[in-house]
Short mmCIF file of C-alpha atoms in Angstrom, two decimals:
data_model
loop_
_atom_site.label_atom_id
_atom_site.label_comp_id
_atom_site.label_asym_id
_atom_site.label_seq_id
_atom_site.Cartn_x
_atom_site.Cartn_y
_atom_site.Cartn_z
CA MET A 28 -104.56 -21.51 0.10
CA THR A 29 -103.24 -25.02 -0.59
CA GLU A 30 -100.54 -25.60 -3.25
CA PRO A 31 -101.97 -26.92 -6.49
CA ALA A 32 -101.50 -30.67 -6.90
CA GLN A 33 -98.75 -31.80 -9.30
CA THR A 34 -100.86 -34.66 -10.71
CA VAL A 35 -103.38 -33.66 -13.46
CA LEU A 36 -106.34 -35.76 -12.83
CA PRO A 37 -108.76 -34.88 -15.70
CA PRO A 38 -108.63 -36.77 -19.03
CA SER A 39 -106.77 -35.48 -21.91
CA GLY A 40 -108.72 -32.93 -24.18
CA PRO A 41 -111.08 -30.22 -22.99
CA PRO A 42 -113.40 -31.20 -20.20
CA ASP A 43 -117.01 -31.59 -21.44
CA PRO A 44 -119.69 -29.86 -19.40
CA VAL A 45 -122.15 -32.62 -19.88
CA ALA A 46 -119.77 -35.21 -18.70
CA LEU A 47 -118.93 -33.30 -15.66
CA LEU A 48 -122.66 -32.64 -15.04
CA ARG A 49 -123.15 -36.44 -15.20
CA THR A 50 -120.49 -36.83 -12.47
CA LEU A 51 -121.92 -33.97 -10.19
CA VAL A 52 -125.52 -35.45 -10.52
CA ALA A 53 -124.19 -38.89 -9.45
CA PHE A 54 -123.19 -37.47 -6.12
CA ASP A 55 -126.27 -37.66 -3.80
CA THR A 56 -125.78 -34.22 -2.01
CA VAL A 57 -129.32 -33.94 -0.62
CA SER A 58 -128.92 -31.42 2.29
CA ASP A 59 -129.35 -33.93 4.99
CA ARG A 60 -126.39 -35.91 3.80
CA SER A 61 -122.63 -35.36 3.47
CA ASN A 62 -121.26 -33.54 0.38
CA LEU A 63 -117.75 -34.62 1.17
CA PRO A 64 -117.58 -37.08 -1.70
CA LEU A 65 -118.32 -34.34 -4.17
CA ILE A 66 -116.00 -31.97 -2.50
CA ASP A 67 -113.09 -34.53 -2.49
CA TRP A 68 -113.70 -34.91 -6.17
CA ALA A 69 -113.99 -31.23 -7.05
CA GLU A 70 -110.95 -30.41 -4.96
CA ALA A 71 -108.81 -33.01 -6.72
CA TYR A 72 -110.05 -31.97 -10.12
CA CYS A 73 -109.42 -28.35 -9.55
CA GLN A 74 -105.92 -28.89 -8.01
CA GLY A 75 -105.10 -31.17 -10.91
CA HIS A 76 -105.77 -28.43 -13.31
CA GLY A 77 -103.55 -26.13 -11.42
CA ALA A 78 -105.87 -24.03 -9.34
CA ALA A 79 -105.57 -23.12 -5.80
CA VAL A 80 -108.11 -24.48 -3.54
CA GLU A 81 -109.15 -23.62 0.04
CA ARG A 82 -111.31 -26.08 1.81
CA VAL A 83 -113.83 -24.66 4.46
CA PRO A 84 -115.20 -27.55 6.56
CA ASP A 85 -118.35 -27.16 8.59
CA PRO A 86 -118.12 -27.73 12.46
CA THR A 87 -119.26 -31.37 12.29
CA GLY A 88 -116.73 -32.31 9.67
CA ARG A 89 -119.41 -33.90 7.51
CA LYS A 90 -119.65 -31.09 4.99
CA ALA A 91 -117.33 -28.50 3.40
CA ALA A 92 -117.16 -25.63 0.97
CA LEU A 93 -114.46 -24.96 -1.57
CA LEU A 94 -112.92 -21.62 -2.62
CA VAL A 95 -111.14 -22.19 -5.93
CA SER A 96 -108.90 -19.30 -7.17
CA VAL A 97 -107.19 -18.61 -10.53
CA GLY A 98 -104.89 -15.84 -11.35
CA PRO A 99 -103.24 -13.19 -9.10
CA PHE A 100 -105.80 -13.77 -6.25
CA GLU A 101 -103.38 -12.95 -3.36
CA THR A 102 -102.92 -9.21 -4.58
CA ARG A 103 -105.74 -8.31 -6.83
CA PRO A 104 -109.61 -8.28 -6.40
CA GLY A 105 -111.41 -10.39 -8.67
CA TYR A 106 -114.83 -11.92 -9.58
CA VAL A 107 -116.64 -14.75 -7.93
CA LEU A 108 -118.65 -17.59 -9.72
CA SER A 109 -120.89 -18.88 -6.82
CA GLY A 110 -122.82 -22.19 -6.64
CA HIS A 111 -124.20 -24.56 -3.94
CA SER A 112 -123.54 -28.25 -4.00
CA ASP A 113 -126.60 -29.47 -2.20
CA VAL A 114 -129.90 -30.50 -3.78
CA VAL A 115 -133.48 -31.02 -2.44
CA PRO A 116 -134.72 -34.62 -1.96
CA ALA A 117 -136.16 -36.60 -4.83
CA GLU A 118 -138.03 -39.25 -2.62
CA GLY A 119 -141.77 -39.41 -3.21
CA GLN A 120 -141.61 -37.56 -6.65
CA PRO A 121 -142.70 -39.36 -9.83
CA TRP A 122 -139.34 -39.39 -11.61
CA SER A 123 -139.05 -41.13 -15.04
CA SER A 124 -135.67 -42.31 -14.35
CA ASP A 125 -133.14 -42.38 -11.60
CA PRO A 126 -132.70 -38.73 -10.40
CA PHE A 127 -129.05 -39.35 -9.58
CA ALA A 128 -128.02 -40.77 -13.03
CA LEU A 129 -128.05 -38.15 -15.81
CA ARG A 130 -130.36 -38.95 -18.71
CA GLU A 131 -130.46 -37.19 -22.09
CA ALA A 132 -133.42 -37.04 -24.35
CA GLY A 133 -134.20 -34.44 -27.01
CA GLY A 134 -131.31 -32.04 -25.82
CA ARG A 135 -132.62 -32.10 -22.24
CA LEU A 136 -130.50 -33.38 -19.48
CA TYR A 137 -132.52 -34.89 -16.69
CA GLY A 138 -131.43 -35.36 -13.12
CA ARG A 139 -131.64 -33.90 -9.61
CA GLY A 140 -129.80 -30.60 -9.40
CA THR A 141 -129.37 -30.11 -13.20
CA SER A 142 -130.99 -26.74 -13.09
CA ASP A 143 -130.55 -26.07 -9.46
CA MET A 144 -127.65 -25.78 -9.85
CA LYS A 145 -125.10 -28.31 -10.89
CA GLY A 146 -125.35 -27.23 -14.45
CA PHE A 147 -123.73 -23.94 -13.59
CA LEU A 148 -120.97 -25.75 -11.59
CA ALA A 149 -120.37 -28.14 -14.41
CA VAL A 150 -119.84 -25.18 -16.85
CA CYS A 151 -117.51 -23.41 -14.46
CA LEU A 152 -115.50 -26.60 -13.77
CA ALA A 153 -115.32 -27.39 -17.55
CA LEU A 154 -113.74 -23.94 -18.25
CA LEU A 155 -111.39 -24.01 -15.30
CA PRO A 156 -108.53 -25.10 -17.68
CA GLU A 157 -109.28 -22.04 -19.78
CA MET A 158 -109.09 -19.81 -16.75
CA VAL A 159 -105.75 -21.40 -15.71
CA ALA A 160 -104.23 -21.22 -19.23
CA ALA A 161 -105.31 -17.54 -19.69
CA ASP A 162 -103.00 -14.66 -18.54
CA LEU A 163 -105.53 -13.32 -16.03
CA ALA A 164 -104.86 -9.83 -14.84
CA THR A 165 -108.01 -10.11 -12.75
CA PRO A 166 -108.50 -13.29 -10.69
CA ILE A 167 -111.49 -15.58 -10.94
CA HIS A 168 -112.86 -17.50 -7.96
CA LEU A 169 -115.25 -20.45 -7.95
CA ALA A 170 -117.21 -20.61 -4.61
CA ILE A 171 -118.88 -23.95 -3.95
CA SER A 172 -121.02 -23.91 -0.91
CA TYR A 173 -123.29 -26.35 1.08
CA ASP A 174 -126.69 -26.21 2.69
CA GLU A 175 -128.06 -23.50 0.53
CA GLU A 176 -131.44 -25.34 0.31
CA VAL A 177 -131.90 -25.33 4.14
CA GLY A 178 -131.08 -21.60 4.79
CA CYS A 179 -127.98 -20.54 2.89
CA LEU A 180 -125.85 -21.92 5.70
CA GLY A 181 -122.61 -23.11 4.11
CA VAL A 182 -121.94 -19.81 2.24
CA ARG A 183 -121.48 -17.66 5.50
CA PRO A 184 -118.27 -19.32 6.67
CA LEU A 185 -117.10 -19.52 3.02
CA ILE A 186 -117.49 -15.68 2.69
CA ALA A 187 -115.72 -15.09 5.91
CA ARG A 188 -112.81 -17.28 4.91
CA MET A 189 -112.72 -15.64 1.50
CA LEU A 190 -112.36 -12.20 2.93
CA GLU A 191 -109.46 -13.51 5.09
CA ARG A 192 -107.60 -14.94 2.20
CA VAL A 193 -108.08 -12.78 -0.84
CA PRO A 194 -108.87 -9.00 -1.53
CA ARG A 195 -112.49 -8.16 -1.45
CA PRO A 196 -113.87 -9.28 -4.79
CA LEU A 197 -115.29 -6.75 -7.30
CA GLY A 198 -118.50 -8.71 -7.68
CA CYS A 199 -120.21 -12.08 -7.67
CA PHE A 200 -122.21 -14.05 -10.15
CA VAL A 201 -124.48 -16.49 -8.47
CA GLY A 202 -125.50 -19.10 -11.00
CA GLU A 203 -129.02 -19.98 -9.83
CA PRO A 204 -131.26 -20.84 -12.87
CA THR A 205 -132.40 -17.68 -14.39
CA GLY A 206 -132.43 -18.72 -18.09
CA MET A 207 -129.21 -16.49 -18.27
CA ASP A 208 -131.40 -13.36 -17.58
CA VAL A 209 -129.70 -10.70 -15.42
CA VAL A 210 -131.34 -10.75 -12.04
CA VAL A 211 -130.46 -7.81 -9.68
CA GLY A 212 -132.76 -8.48 -6.71
CA HIS A 213 -134.49 -11.23 -4.72
CA LYS A 214 -136.59 -11.10 -1.52
CA GLY A 215 -135.06 -11.72 1.87
CA LYS A 216 -136.66 -14.22 4.17
CA SER A 217 -137.08 -14.89 7.88
CA ALA A 218 -138.96 -17.91 9.32
CA ALA A 219 -139.41 -19.45 12.72
CA ARG A 220 -141.43 -22.09 14.54
CA LEU A 221 -143.47 -21.09 17.62
CA THR A 222 -144.68 -23.72 20.08
CA PHE A 223 -147.49 -22.68 22.29
CA ARG A 224 -147.45 -24.53 25.64
CA GLY A 225 -150.90 -24.69 27.21
CA ARG A 226 -152.62 -26.65 29.88
CA ALA A 227 -154.58 -29.89 29.02
CA SER A 228 -158.07 -30.45 30.64
CA HIS A 229 -161.23 -32.41 29.80
CA SER A 230 -163.19 -30.32 27.10
CA ALA A 231 -166.18 -30.48 29.48
CA LEU A 232 -163.98 -28.33 31.89
CA ALA A 233 -162.54 -26.24 29.00
CA PRO A 234 -162.20 -22.95 31.26
CA GLN A 235 -159.76 -24.90 33.44
CA GLY A 236 -157.35 -25.56 30.70
CA VAL A 237 -155.13 -23.13 28.59
CA ASN A 238 -156.00 -23.85 24.95
CA ALA A 239 -152.69 -23.86 23.05
CA VAL A 240 -154.47 -24.17 19.68
CA GLU A 241 -156.66 -21.10 20.31
CA TYR A 242 -153.57 -19.05 21.20
CA ALA A 243 -151.80 -20.34 18.18
CA ALA A 244 -154.87 -19.32 16.06
CA ARG A 245 -154.62 -15.77 17.52
CA PHE A 246 -150.99 -15.69 16.36
CA ILE A 247 -151.84 -16.91 12.90
CA GLU A 248 -154.47 -14.20 12.55
CA HIS A 249 -151.96 -11.60 13.69
CA VAL A 250 -149.53 -12.66 10.84
CA ARG A 251 -152.40 -12.71 8.43
CA LEU A 252 -153.55 -9.34 9.23
CA SER A 253 -150.01 -7.84 9.05
CA ALA A 254 -149.58 -9.52 5.71
CA GLU A 255 -152.92 -8.11 4.46
CA THR A 256 -151.89 -4.53 5.75
CA ILE A 257 -148.47 -4.69 3.72
CA ALA A 258 -150.26 -6.05 0.62
CA ARG A 259 -152.74 -3.18 0.79
CA ASP A 260 -150.62 -0.13 2.09
CA GLY A 261 -146.94 -1.32 1.94
CA ALA A 262 -144.11 -0.55 -0.46
CA ARG A 263 -144.08 -1.82 -4.02
CA ASP A 264 -141.37 -3.14 -6.33
CA LEU A 265 -142.99 -3.90 -9.75
CA LEU A 266 -139.98 -5.96 -10.93
CA TYR A 267 -141.30 -8.79 -8.70
CA ASP A 268 -144.10 -11.16 -9.76
CA VAL A 269 -145.51 -10.46 -6.28
CA PRO A 270 -144.70 -6.68 -5.89
CA HIS A 271 -144.75 -6.56 -2.17
CA THR A 272 -143.66 -8.24 0.97
CA THR A 273 -145.54 -11.33 1.99
CA GLY A 274 -146.16 -13.09 5.33
CA LEU A 275 -147.94 -16.38 5.98
CA SER A 276 -148.24 -19.24 8.39
CA SER A 277 -147.58 -22.65 6.73
CA VAL A 278 -147.30 -25.62 9.04
CA VAL A 279 -149.54 -26.02 12.09
CA ARG A 280 -149.58 -28.97 14.44
CA GLY A 281 -151.65 -29.33 17.77
CA GLY A 282 -154.09 -31.27 19.69
CA THR A 283 -154.64 -34.93 20.39
CA ALA A 284 -158.40 -35.53 20.67
CA LEU A 285 -161.65 -33.71 20.35
CA ASN A 286 -162.59 -33.93 23.99
CA ILE A 287 -159.14 -32.67 25.23
CA VAL A 288 -158.14 -29.03 25.56
CA PRO A 289 -154.91 -29.08 23.61
CA ASP A 290 -151.69 -28.42 25.61
CA THR A 291 -149.45 -27.79 22.70
CA CYS A 292 -149.55 -26.28 19.25
CA SER A 293 -146.67 -25.27 16.90
CA VAL A 294 -146.85 -22.78 14.04
CA ALA A 295 -144.18 -22.39 11.40
CA PHE A 296 -144.34 -18.99 9.67
CA GLU A 297 -142.37 -16.67 7.32
CA TYR A 298 -142.01 -13.22 5.85
CA ARG A 299 -140.47 -12.57 2.35
CA ALA A 300 -139.49 -8.99 2.01
CA ILE A 301 -138.75 -6.65 -0.92
CA GLY A 302 -135.74 -4.31 -0.60
CA ALA A 303 -137.76 -1.60 1.03
CA ASP A 304 -138.79 -3.91 3.90
CA ASP A 305 -136.86 -6.01 6.57
CA ALA A 306 -138.10 -9.65 6.81
CA ALA A 307 -136.15 -10.23 10.14
CA ALA A 308 -137.81 -7.14 11.63
CA LEU A 309 -141.21 -8.27 10.61
CA ALA A 310 -140.79 -11.59 12.04
CA ALA A 311 -139.32 -10.23 15.25
CA ALA A 312 -142.40 -8.03 15.50
CA ALA A 313 -144.74 -11.10 15.14
CA ILE A 314 -142.64 -13.11 17.68
CA GLY A 315 -142.87 -10.11 19.98
CA TYR A 316 -146.67 -10.25 19.79
CA ALA A 317 -146.60 -14.00 20.71
CA THR A 318 -144.16 -13.61 23.58
CA GLY A 319 -145.15 -10.13 24.93
CA THR A 320 -148.98 -10.33 24.45
CA LEU A 321 -150.11 -13.88 24.30
CA ALA A 322 -147.76 -15.58 26.54
CA PRO A 323 -148.62 -13.42 29.59
CA LEU A 324 -152.28 -14.35 28.90
CA MET A 325 -151.45 -17.96 28.88
CA ARG A 326 -149.33 -17.79 32.04
CA ALA A 327 -152.29 -16.10 33.81
CA GLY A 328 -154.03 -19.47 33.46
CA ASP A 329 -150.95 -21.35 34.53
CA PRO A 330 -147.46 -20.04 35.15
CA ALA A 331 -145.99 -23.05 33.36
CA CYS A 332 -147.51 -22.04 30.08
CA GLY A 333 -145.82 -19.87 27.51
CA VAL A 334 -144.25 -19.67 23.94
CA ASP A 335 -141.02 -21.29 22.79
CA VAL A 336 -139.35 -19.76 19.64
CA GLU A 337 -137.26 -21.78 17.23
CA PRO A 338 -135.55 -19.84 14.44
CA LEU A 339 -135.68 -21.68 11.03
CA ILE A 340 -134.36 -19.55 8.17
CA ASP A 341 -133.00 -16.02 7.98
CA TYR A 342 -131.19 -14.60 4.81
CA PRO A 343 -131.16 -11.08 3.62
CA GLY A 344 -132.57 -9.98 0.26
CA LEU A 345 -130.59 -8.71 -2.66
CA ASP A 346 -131.20 -5.23 -4.10
CA THR A 347 -128.31 -4.43 -6.50
CA ASP A 348 -128.53 -1.03 -8.27
CA PRO A 349 -129.36 -1.57 -11.94
CA GLU A 350 -126.68 0.98 -12.76
CA ALA A 351 -123.91 -0.79 -10.71
CA GLU A 352 -120.78 -1.84 -12.61
CA ILE A 353 -121.42 -5.52 -11.82
CA VAL A 354 -124.93 -5.36 -13.57
CA THR A 355 -123.49 -3.48 -16.67
CA LEU A 356 -120.78 -6.24 -16.88
CA ALA A 357 -123.39 -9.01 -16.45
CA LYS A 358 -125.48 -7.63 -19.28
CA ARG A 359 -122.45 -7.22 -21.61
CA LEU A 360 -121.22 -11.00 -20.78
CA ALA A 361 -124.72 -12.27 -21.22
CA GLY A 362 -125.65 -10.09 -24.24
CA ARG A 363 -128.83 -8.84 -22.56
CA ASN A 364 -130.16 -5.36 -22.18
CA GLY A 365 -132.85 -5.92 -19.49
CA HIS A 366 -132.82 -7.05 -15.69
CA ALA A 367 -135.22 -8.61 -13.37
CA LYS A 368 -135.95 -9.56 -9.78
CA VAL A 369 -137.09 -12.98 -8.32
CA SER A 370 -139.11 -13.84 -5.35
CA TYR A 371 -136.94 -16.95 -4.34
CA GLY A 372 -133.89 -16.52 -2.42
CA THR A 373 -130.19 -17.03 -3.25
CA GLU A 374 -126.81 -16.67 -1.67
CA GLY A 375 -126.51 -13.26 -3.44
CA GLY A 376 -127.72 -11.26 -0.52
CA LEU A 377 -125.16 -12.76 1.81
CA PHE A 378 -122.22 -11.95 -0.45
CA GLU A 379 -123.58 -8.31 -0.41
CA ARG A 380 -124.46 -8.16 3.30
CA LEU A 381 -121.61 -10.13 4.85
CA GLY A 382 -118.90 -9.56 2.22
CA GLY A 383 -119.67 -6.13 0.84
CA VAL A 384 -119.63 -7.87 -2.59
CA PRO A 385 -122.01 -6.62 -5.17
CA ALA A 386 -123.96 -9.54 -6.68
CA VAL A 387 -126.00 -10.50 -9.86
CA VAL A 388 -127.92 -13.83 -10.10
CA ILE A 389 -127.39 -15.45 -13.39
CA GLY A 390 -127.40 -19.01 -14.55
CA PRO A 391 -128.58 -21.82 -16.91
CA GLY A 392 -131.89 -23.52 -16.51
CA SER A 393 -135.20 -22.52 -14.98
CA ILE A 394 -136.46 -22.19 -11.49
CA ALA A 395 -139.77 -23.60 -12.71
CA ARG A 396 -138.03 -26.99 -13.15
CA ALA A 397 -136.15 -26.97 -9.90
CA HIS A 398 -137.29 -29.05 -6.84
CA ARG A 399 -139.63 -31.15 -9.24
CA ALA A 400 -139.62 -34.63 -10.74
CA ASP A 401 -137.68 -34.76 -14.06
CA GLU A 402 -135.72 -31.63 -13.31
CA TYR A 403 -133.62 -30.85 -16.33
CA VAL A 404 -131.31 -28.30 -18.06
CA THR A 405 -130.72 -28.23 -21.81
CA ARG A 406 -127.55 -28.25 -23.74
CA ASP A 407 -128.24 -24.92 -25.34
CA GLU A 408 -128.57 -23.45 -21.83
CA LEU A 409 -125.26 -24.84 -20.73
CA GLU A 410 -123.68 -23.56 -24.04
CA ALA A 411 -125.07 -20.04 -23.20
CA CYS A 412 -123.61 -20.20 -19.72
CA ALA A 413 -120.31 -21.33 -21.21
CA GLY A 414 -120.37 -18.26 -23.48
CA PHE A 415 -120.83 -15.99 -20.54
CA VAL A 416 -117.87 -17.55 -18.48
CA ARG A 417 -115.68 -17.52 -21.60
CA ARG A 418 -116.38 -13.67 -22.07
CA LEU A 419 -115.67 -13.16 -18.29
CA ILE A 420 -112.30 -14.87 -18.80
CA ARG A 421 -111.56 -12.71 -21.73
CA THR A 422 -112.48 -9.64 -19.78
CA CYS A 423 -110.13 -10.71 -16.94
CA THR A 424 -107.24 -11.45 -19.42
CA THR A 425 -104.52 -9.15 -20.78
CA GLY A 426 -101.67 -10.24 -22.98
CA SER A 427 -101.51 -13.48 -24.91
CA ALA A 428 -103.12 -16.56 -23.26
CA SER A 429 -100.58 -19.05 -21.89
CA SER A 430 -101.03 -22.73 -22.54
CA SER A 431 -99.01 -23.57 -19.41
CA ARG A 432 -101.00 -24.95 -16.54
CA GLY A 433 -98.08 -23.94 -14.19
CA ALA A 434 -98.37 -20.14 -14.58
CA LEU A 435 -100.71 -19.76 -11.51
CA PRO A 436 -98.89 -17.49 -8.92
CA VAL A 437 -99.03 -19.19 -5.41
#
């Protein structure tokens, strides 16, 4: 890890989560753009406060993740606070104000990413000085990733680097917006785009062509029937709003004119699986039907015909045992007794699958406000999150807290 910077960049006095959220929102980190301006700022901020920082760049050099560590991170396992830096686009949405300029009204803080999930990052960064000043016996890591919104891509090399640099963490708190409810599970997702390559002909001579749209329709029907079978006979997990695995085709494009047998048609489809099922295996089976059953029929009409497969998204689900220590700790820190599961995906499943790190999803805000115009988080929600993080700091601390920012072992 890099040495902490000697210059303390933040202003005097305790950092304010709202002021930090205003700074984070101002960075336009839509997933198709570079997040480096935000990462440059966050790296300098964390180093300025005396934390150790490891930058994990992507292969293009346009994006990077950060692993920020406080406490005896080289020798002892700790806890991870995980959040992604990217946001979804705001174009075409009816925002009441500039989505990249924080606006406060009635205790609500409006801006792109306020709930999903820069509010969580702002709280963690605001409390970083308290982490550094504390006498941490158990280290705390802040993991800031990229490209979560397009398939949980940036957290994968971040996890790999983390396991190379520090002892395997005891657990991970993923700060997606749950209203500070303790979430122990989410569905896994696997999605792909299939392109059916047929042979065009005049529609008056339809038997001489290979109709790509009709073969795509057979694939769509296959996915629909498999989803219906799962919904009727498959496993159940009643903690989910939709208590079973789902599958569907969502985007279909093909054909050029009514009197032309279409020579191409693409279908994007997905499966979202509860813990008892495997989304990747279900998607692979559907792809197998397309390539193993439909493609040979198409090639019988013309050897040049077939099916091309483009993977889109693949991330595992999260299914943490409600009796696990990380869940018990999360409930104590949050002051909650219950737990839940959510159908949307997070990076939690990857921490568990790739890193062997048990995870809980818990953060300020609401997923119902995410990805929409006038997304917001409330001051009360940020304060509840701050209470959670402060209690984590106390849990990781022994002895008297030190006011020195230079106490971090490196």
